[in-house]
Short mmCIF file of C-alpha atoms in Angstrom, two decimals:
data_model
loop_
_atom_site.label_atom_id
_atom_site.label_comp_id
_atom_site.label_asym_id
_atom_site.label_seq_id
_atom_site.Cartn_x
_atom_site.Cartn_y
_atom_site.Cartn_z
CA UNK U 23 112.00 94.30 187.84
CA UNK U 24 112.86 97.98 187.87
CA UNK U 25 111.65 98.56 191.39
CA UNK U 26 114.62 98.07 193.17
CA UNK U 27 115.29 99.35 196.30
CA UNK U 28 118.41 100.42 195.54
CA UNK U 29 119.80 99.04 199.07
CA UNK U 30 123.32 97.47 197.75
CA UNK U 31 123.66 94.71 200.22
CA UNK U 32 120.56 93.20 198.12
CA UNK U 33 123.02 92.92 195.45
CA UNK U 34 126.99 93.18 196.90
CA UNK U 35 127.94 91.21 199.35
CA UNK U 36 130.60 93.96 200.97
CA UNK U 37 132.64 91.31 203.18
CA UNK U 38 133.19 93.38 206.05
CA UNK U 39 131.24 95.32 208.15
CA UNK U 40 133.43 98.45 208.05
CA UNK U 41 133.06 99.38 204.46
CA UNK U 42 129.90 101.20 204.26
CA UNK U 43 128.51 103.12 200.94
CA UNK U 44 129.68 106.53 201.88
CA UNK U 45 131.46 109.34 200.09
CA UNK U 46 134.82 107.39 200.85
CA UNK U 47 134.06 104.27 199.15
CA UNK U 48 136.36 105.18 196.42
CA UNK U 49 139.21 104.92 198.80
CA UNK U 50 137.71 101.29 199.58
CA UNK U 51 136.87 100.23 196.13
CA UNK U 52 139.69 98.27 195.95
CA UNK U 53 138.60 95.73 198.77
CA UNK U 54 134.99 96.08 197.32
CA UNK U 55 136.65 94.49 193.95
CA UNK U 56 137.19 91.24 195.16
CA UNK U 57 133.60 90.81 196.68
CA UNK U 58 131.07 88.79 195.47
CA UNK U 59 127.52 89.57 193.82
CA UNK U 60 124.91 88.98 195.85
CA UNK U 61 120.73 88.05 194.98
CA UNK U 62 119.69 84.82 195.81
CA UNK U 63 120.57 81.45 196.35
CA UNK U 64 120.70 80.60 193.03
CA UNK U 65 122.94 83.84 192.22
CA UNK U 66 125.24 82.73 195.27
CA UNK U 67 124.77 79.37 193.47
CA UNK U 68 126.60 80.69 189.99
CA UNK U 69 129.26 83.00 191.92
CA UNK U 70 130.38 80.14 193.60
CA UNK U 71 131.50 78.30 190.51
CA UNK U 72 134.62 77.94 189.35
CA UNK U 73 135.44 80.89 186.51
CA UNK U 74 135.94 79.90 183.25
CA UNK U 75 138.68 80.49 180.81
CA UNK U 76 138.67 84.11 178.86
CA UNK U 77 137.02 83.20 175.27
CA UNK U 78 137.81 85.59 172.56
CA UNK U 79 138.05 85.50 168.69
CA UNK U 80 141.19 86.61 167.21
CA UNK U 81 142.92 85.20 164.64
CA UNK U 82 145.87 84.28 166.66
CA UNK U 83 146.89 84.71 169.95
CA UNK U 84 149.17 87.69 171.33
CA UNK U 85 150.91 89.40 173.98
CA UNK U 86 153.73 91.38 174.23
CA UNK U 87 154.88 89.06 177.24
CA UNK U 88 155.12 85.97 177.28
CA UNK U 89 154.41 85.60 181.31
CA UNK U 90 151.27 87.69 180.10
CA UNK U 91 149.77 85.23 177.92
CA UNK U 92 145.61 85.03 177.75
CA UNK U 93 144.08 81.71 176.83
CA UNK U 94 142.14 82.33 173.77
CA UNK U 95 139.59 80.16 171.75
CA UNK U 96 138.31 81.19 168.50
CA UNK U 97 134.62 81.54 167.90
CA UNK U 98 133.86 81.95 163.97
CA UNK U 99 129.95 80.93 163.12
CA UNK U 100 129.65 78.68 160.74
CA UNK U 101 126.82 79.38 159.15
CA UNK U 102 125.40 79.00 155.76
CA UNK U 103 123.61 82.12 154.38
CA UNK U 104 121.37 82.27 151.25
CA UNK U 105 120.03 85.48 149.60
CA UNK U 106 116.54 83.59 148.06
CA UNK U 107 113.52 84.84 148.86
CA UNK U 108 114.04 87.87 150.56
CA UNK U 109 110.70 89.38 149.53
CA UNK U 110 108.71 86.31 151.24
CA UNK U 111 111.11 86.25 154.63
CA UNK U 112 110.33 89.73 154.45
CA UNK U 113 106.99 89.53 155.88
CA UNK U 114 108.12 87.20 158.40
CA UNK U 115 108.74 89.28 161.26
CA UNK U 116 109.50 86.33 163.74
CA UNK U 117 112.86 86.46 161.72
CA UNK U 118 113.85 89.91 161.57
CA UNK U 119 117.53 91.02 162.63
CA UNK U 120 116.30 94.09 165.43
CA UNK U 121 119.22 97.04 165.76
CA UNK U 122 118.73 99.30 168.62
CA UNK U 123 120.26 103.08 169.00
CA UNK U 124 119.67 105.52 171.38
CA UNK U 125 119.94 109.09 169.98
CA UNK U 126 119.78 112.30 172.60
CA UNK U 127 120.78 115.84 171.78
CA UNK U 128 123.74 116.45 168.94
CA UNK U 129 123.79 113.13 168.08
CA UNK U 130 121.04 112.91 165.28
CA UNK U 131 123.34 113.27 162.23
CA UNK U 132 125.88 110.49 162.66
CA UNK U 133 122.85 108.15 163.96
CA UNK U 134 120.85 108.62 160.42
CA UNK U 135 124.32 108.04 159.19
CA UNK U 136 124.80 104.98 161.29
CA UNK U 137 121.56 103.49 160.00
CA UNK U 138 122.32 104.09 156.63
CA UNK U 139 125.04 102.27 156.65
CA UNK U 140 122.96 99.27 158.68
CA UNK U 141 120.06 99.52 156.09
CA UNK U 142 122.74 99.57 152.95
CA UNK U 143 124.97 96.65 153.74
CA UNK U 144 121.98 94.07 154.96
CA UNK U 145 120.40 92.18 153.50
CA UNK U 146 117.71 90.48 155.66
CA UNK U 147 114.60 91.68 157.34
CA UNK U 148 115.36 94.14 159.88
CA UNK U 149 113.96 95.76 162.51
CA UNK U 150 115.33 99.39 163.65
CA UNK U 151 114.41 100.51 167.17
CA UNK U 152 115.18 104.05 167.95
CA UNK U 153 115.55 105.41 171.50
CA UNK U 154 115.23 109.15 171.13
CA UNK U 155 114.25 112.26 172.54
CA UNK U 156 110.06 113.31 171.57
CA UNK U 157 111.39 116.39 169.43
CA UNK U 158 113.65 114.34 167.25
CA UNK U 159 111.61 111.88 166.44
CA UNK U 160 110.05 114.05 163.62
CA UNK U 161 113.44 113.46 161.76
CA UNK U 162 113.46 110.41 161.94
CA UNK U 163 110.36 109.71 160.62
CA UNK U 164 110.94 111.85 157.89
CA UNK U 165 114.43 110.07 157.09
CA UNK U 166 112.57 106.57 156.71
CA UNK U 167 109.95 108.04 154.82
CA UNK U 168 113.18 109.11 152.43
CA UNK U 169 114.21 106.25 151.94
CA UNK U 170 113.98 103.73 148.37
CA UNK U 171 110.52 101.41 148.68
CA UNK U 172 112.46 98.41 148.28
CA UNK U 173 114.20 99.37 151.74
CA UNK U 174 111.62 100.32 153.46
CA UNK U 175 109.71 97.21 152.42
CA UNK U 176 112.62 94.86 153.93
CA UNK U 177 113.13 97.30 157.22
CA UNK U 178 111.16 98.69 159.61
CA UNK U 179 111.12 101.64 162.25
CA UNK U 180 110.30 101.49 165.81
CA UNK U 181 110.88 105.09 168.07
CA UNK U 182 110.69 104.73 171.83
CA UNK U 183 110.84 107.81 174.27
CA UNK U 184 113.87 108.01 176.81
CA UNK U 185 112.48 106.26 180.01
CA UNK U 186 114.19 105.68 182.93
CA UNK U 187 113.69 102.96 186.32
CA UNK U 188 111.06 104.19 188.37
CA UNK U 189 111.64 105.77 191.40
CA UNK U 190 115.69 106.82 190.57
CA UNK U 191 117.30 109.89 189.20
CA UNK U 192 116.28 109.95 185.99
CA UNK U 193 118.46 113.03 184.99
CA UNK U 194 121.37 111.23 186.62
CA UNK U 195 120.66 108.12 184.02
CA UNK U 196 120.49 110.48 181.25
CA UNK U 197 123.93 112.17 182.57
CA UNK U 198 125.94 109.17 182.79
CA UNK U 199 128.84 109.17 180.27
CA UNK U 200 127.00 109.61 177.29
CA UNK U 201 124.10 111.45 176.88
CA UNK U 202 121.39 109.01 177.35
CA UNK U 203 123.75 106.21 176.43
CA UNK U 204 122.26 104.18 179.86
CA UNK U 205 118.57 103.44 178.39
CA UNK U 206 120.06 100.67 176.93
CA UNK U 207 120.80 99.08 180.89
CA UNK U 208 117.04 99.15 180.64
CA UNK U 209 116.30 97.84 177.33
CA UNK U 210 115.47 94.20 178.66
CA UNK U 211 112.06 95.09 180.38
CA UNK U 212 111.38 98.60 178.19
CA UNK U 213 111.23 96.33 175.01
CA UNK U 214 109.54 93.13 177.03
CA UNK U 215 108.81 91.45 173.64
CA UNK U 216 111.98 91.65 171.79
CA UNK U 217 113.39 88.35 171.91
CA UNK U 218 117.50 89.86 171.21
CA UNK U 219 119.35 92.82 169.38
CA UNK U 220 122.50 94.28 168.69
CA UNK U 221 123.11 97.63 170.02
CA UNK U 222 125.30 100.33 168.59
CA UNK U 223 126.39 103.48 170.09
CA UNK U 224 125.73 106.31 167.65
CA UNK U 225 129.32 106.82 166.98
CA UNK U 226 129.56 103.75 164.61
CA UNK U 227 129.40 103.03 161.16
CA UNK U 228 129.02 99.39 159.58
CA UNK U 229 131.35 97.83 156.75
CA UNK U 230 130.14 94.94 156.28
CA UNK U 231 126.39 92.85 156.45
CA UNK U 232 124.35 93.34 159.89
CA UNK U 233 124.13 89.57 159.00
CA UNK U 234 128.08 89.09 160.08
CA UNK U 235 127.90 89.97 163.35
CA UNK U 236 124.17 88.63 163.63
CA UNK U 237 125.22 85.04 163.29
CA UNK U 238 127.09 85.04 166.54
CA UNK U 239 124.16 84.70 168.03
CA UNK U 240 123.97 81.11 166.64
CA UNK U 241 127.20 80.80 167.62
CA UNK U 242 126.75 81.33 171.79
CA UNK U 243 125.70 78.67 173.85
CA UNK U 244 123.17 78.19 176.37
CA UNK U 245 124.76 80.36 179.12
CA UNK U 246 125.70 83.17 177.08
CA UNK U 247 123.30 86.37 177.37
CA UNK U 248 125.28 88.92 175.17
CA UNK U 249 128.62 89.46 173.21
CA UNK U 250 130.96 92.41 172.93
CA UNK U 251 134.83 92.86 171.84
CA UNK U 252 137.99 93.74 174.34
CA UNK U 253 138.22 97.03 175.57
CA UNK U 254 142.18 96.62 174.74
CA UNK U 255 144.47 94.24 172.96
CA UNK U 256 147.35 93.79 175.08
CA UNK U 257 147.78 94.52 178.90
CA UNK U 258 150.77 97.13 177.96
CA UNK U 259 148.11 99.87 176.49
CA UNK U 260 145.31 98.67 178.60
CA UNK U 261 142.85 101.16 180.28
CA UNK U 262 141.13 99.00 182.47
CA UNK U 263 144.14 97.10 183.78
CA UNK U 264 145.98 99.87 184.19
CA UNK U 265 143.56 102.63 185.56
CA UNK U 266 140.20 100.96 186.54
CA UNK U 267 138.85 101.45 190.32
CA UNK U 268 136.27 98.83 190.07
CA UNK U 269 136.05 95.37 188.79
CA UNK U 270 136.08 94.57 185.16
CA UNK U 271 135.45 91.68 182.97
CA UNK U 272 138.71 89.25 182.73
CA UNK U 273 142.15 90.87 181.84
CA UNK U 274 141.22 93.75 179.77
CA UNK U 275 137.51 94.41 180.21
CA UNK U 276 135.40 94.92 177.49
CA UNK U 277 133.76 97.45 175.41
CA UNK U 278 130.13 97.74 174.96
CA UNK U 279 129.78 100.06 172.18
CA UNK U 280 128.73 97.20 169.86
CA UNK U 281 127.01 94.80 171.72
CA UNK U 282 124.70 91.36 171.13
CA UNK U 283 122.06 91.35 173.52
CA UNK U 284 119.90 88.24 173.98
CA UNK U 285 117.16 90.05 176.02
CA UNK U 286 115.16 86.93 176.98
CA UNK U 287 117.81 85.68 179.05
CA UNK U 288 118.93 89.17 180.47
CA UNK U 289 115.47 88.90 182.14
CA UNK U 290 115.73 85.27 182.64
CA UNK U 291 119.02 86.80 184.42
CA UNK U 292 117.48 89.13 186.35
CA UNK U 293 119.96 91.81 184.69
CA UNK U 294 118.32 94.96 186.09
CA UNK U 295 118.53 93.94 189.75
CA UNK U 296 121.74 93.95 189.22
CA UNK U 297 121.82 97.57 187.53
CA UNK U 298 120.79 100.18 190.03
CA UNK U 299 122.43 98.96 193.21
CA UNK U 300 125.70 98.23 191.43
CA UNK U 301 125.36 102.15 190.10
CA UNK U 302 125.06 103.81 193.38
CA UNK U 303 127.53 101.67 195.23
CA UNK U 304 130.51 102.23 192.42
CA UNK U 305 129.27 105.86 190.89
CA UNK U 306 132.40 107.36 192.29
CA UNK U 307 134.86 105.31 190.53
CA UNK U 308 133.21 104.55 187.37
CA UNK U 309 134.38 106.44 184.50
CA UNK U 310 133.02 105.31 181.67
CA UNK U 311 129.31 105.31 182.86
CA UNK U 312 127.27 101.95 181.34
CA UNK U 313 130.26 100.09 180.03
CA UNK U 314 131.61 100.08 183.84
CA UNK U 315 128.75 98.68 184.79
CA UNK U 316 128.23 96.29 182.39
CA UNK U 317 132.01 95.43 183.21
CA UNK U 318 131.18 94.87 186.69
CA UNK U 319 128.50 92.12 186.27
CA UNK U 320 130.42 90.26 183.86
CA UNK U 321 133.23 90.32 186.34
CA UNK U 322 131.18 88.11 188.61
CA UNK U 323 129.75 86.37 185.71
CA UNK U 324 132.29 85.52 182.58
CA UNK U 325 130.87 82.68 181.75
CA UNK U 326 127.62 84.84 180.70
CA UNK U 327 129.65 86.99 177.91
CA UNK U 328 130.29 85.39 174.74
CA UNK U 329 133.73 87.99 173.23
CA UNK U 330 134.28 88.45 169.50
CA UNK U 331 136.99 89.72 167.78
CA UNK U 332 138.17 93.36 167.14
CA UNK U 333 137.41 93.54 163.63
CA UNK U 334 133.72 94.05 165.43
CA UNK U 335 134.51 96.66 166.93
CA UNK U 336 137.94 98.51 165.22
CA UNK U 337 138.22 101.80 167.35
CA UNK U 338 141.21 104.32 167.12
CA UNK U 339 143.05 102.51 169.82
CA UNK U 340 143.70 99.39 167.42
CA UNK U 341 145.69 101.73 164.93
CA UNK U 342 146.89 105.02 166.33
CA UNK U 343 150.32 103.60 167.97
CA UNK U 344 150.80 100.46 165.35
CA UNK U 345 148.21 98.28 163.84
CA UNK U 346 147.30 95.86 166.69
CA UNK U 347 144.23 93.92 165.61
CA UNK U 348 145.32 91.15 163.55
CA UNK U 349 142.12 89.92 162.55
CA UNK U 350 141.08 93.18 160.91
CA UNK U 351 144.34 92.81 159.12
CA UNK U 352 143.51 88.96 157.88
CA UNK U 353 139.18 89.53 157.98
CA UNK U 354 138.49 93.33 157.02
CA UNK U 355 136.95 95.61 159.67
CA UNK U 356 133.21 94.59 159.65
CA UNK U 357 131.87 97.82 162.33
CA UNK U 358 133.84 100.95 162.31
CA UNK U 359 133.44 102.43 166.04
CA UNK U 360 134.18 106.24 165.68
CA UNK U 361 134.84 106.84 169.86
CA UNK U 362 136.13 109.95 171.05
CA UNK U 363 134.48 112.07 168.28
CA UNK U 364 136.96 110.79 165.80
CA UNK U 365 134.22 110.52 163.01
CA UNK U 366 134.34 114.26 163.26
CA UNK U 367 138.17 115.97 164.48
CA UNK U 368 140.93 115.87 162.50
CA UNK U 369 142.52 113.96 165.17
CA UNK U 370 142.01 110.29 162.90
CA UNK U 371 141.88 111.51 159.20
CA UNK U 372 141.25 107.96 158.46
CA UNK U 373 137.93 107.36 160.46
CA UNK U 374 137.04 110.87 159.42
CA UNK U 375 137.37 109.48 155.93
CA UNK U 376 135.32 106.57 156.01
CA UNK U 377 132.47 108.79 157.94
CA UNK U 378 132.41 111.19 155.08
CA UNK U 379 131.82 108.88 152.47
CA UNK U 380 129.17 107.18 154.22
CA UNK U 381 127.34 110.96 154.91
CA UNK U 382 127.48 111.19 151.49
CA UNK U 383 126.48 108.16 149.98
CA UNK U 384 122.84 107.46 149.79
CA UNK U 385 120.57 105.15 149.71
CA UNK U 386 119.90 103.49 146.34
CA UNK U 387 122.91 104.90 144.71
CA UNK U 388 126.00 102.86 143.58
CA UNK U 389 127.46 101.20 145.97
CA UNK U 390 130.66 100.74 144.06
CA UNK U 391 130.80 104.18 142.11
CA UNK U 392 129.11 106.10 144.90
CA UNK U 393 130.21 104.42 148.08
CA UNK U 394 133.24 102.47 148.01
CA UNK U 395 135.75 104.80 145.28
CA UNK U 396 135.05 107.65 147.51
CA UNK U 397 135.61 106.02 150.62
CA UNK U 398 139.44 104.64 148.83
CA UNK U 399 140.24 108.13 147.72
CA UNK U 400 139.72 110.15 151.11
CA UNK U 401 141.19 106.80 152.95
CA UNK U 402 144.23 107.32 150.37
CA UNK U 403 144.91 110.65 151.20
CA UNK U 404 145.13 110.10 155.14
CA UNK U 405 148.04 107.40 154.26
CA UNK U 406 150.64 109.15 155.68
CA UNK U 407 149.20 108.44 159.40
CA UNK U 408 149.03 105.43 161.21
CA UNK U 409 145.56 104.29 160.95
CA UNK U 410 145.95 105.80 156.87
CA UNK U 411 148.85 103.07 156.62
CA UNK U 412 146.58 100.36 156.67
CA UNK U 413 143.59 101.57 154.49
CA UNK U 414 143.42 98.27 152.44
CA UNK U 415 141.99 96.82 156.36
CA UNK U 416 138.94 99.62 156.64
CA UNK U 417 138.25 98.84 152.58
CA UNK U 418 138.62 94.51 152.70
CA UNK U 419 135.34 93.74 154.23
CA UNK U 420 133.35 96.72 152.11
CA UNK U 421 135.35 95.36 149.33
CA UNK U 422 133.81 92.02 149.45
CA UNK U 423 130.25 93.79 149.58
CA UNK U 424 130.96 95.60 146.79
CA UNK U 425 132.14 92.41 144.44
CA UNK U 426 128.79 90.46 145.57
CA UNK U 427 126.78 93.56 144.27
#
């Protein structure tokens, strides 16, 4: 699967015989936007279908105009979730939740912090799967062997070496946006016999169960291959509405930071065929590396991505202006998403707030005396800024946690 040519008419169907993949396609992207994706028969097959409606999961619908308006439908699982046993599911590895990272260069620190949070909040058998450079894996190891017995006895550690499609650029891969941050294209063949995961960029920090988000996967249908949140919440502030060069899933795009994978049918799919030859025909225009990609195929194919709501995925761009996503407002913020180094400037006091207490906490202490009265009293003293204003929203879901426990 990952030895594609990397000839793009394989994959895009250009429509005209002028626009060839030279240093001006930039200049010809927007023509290029419109054309369809192009495998087989039975791709040509799917593209030819009518597209279906956006899906999302707010709590309500919103716009700032009304000529604007996005059809939404709300996706909450409904699932019923029971505690007993966890010992005996335990050894059941069939049933285990899988999270996958990928870690490269300065990014150890608020990964171990990341998984801290994951291995605190859950609940259920999980399975960690660390994509990582060979001279950090050391630290790693030693951080799980850290960690309380009756953790470790409910999670388990998996670290995998950056690797890269054969036969391509591998330092260009490893360059793209993020350091490293592409492996995870890859992820459907490198980890053949993972059935699905959620990936999280580094930059994240969870507030409420793994379990929350994990039960959307019961909630997809058939067609459905992997979930993410909107990029943006209204077209006014929108990036890729506004600025984008390429194609981009409906209205808004989407961003991929937090994302449900079901790997069984990416392959099924035929996801990485897609990959490369998308890559090197729109290189020039994307900006934000992977999630441009990923954009681009869902484009073609919305009927693939399942979207939940923002309170998955609460970023600085759902607070710094005005408080925009409702549903964090009515539901708690269930994954803090730390982008543009926010866990660490002062440029967000709140984010930088929540990170803190979560670098400090640690495993097996108090969640409520230890964990969540820290987190309120740095949250309390960024109240004077935007995203401060609503700390009750980054303390509701954690809350709930903390009245369980």
């Amino acid at each position: 699967m990952l030895g594609v040519t990397g000839d793009v008419t394989r994959v895009l169907d250009l429509g005209s015989a002028d626009l060839k993949l030279t240093s001006s396609v930039s200049s010809k992207l927007t023509s290029a936007a419109t054309s369809p994706l192009l495998l087989t028969d039975t791709h040509q097959q799917r593209l030819n279908e009518a597209p279906k409606k956006i899906v999302n999961v707010y709590g309500d619908e919103r716009s700032l105009n009304q000529s604007d308006r996005i059809i939404i439908e709300t996706h909450v699982p409904k699932v019923v979730t029971t505690t007993k046993s966890v010992r005996l599911r335990s050894a059941n590895t069939k049933h285990r939740m899988v999270l996958a990272v990928v870690c490269c260069g300065n990014r150890v620190n608020e990964t171990m912090t990341m998984l801290k949070s994951a291995a605190t909040l859950s609940h259920s058998p999980l399975k960690i799967i660390v994509f990582t450079e060979d001279d950090l894996k050391p630290i790693f190891r030693n951080m799980y062997t850290s960690w309380p017995a009756d953790v470790s006895e409910r999670i388990t550690l998996d670290l995998h070496s950056i690797t890269f499609p054969a036969d391509q650029d591998a330092a260009a891969w490893r360059k793209l946006f993020k350091p490293c941050a592409s492996q995870r294209l890859f992820m459907p063949s490198l980890l053949s016999d993972v059935d699905a995961l959620l990936y999280v960029d580094t930059d994240v920090v969870f507030l409420a169960p793994l379990e929350e988000l994990w039960r959307h996967f019961q909630a997809m249908n058939s067609s459905h291959l992997a979930a993410m949140a909107p990029e943006h919440e209204d077209l006014a502030t929108g990036w890729y509405n506004r600025f984008a060069k390429h194609p981009y899933y409906g209205r808004l795009g989407v961003n991929s930071g937090v994302m449900l994978m079901n790997l069984t049918r990416l392959r099924q799919f035929g996801w990485e065929e897609y990959v490369v030859p998308i890559y090197k025909h729109y290189k020039l225009a994307i900006t934000w590396g992977d999630q441009d990609i990923i954009n681009i195929i869902f484009h073609y194919h919305p009927d693939k991505l399942y979207v939940y709501g923002c309170e998955y995925n609460f970023r600085p761009d759902h607070c710094m202006y005005m408080s925009v996503c409702k549903a964090a407002e009515k539901r708690g913020i269930f994954v803090l998403h730390g982008s543009r180094s926010t866990f660490h400037t002062t440029k967000q006091p709140a984010f930088k707030a929540v990170y803190r207490a979560w670098e400090e906490y640690e495993l097996g202490q108090d969640l409520r005396q230890d964990l969540y009265y820290p987190m309120q009293r740095y949250l309390l003293k960024a109240s004077n800024t935007t995203c401060g204003k609503i700390h009750s929203t980054f303390l509701k879901a954690m809350g709930s946690v903390v009245k369980l426990r």
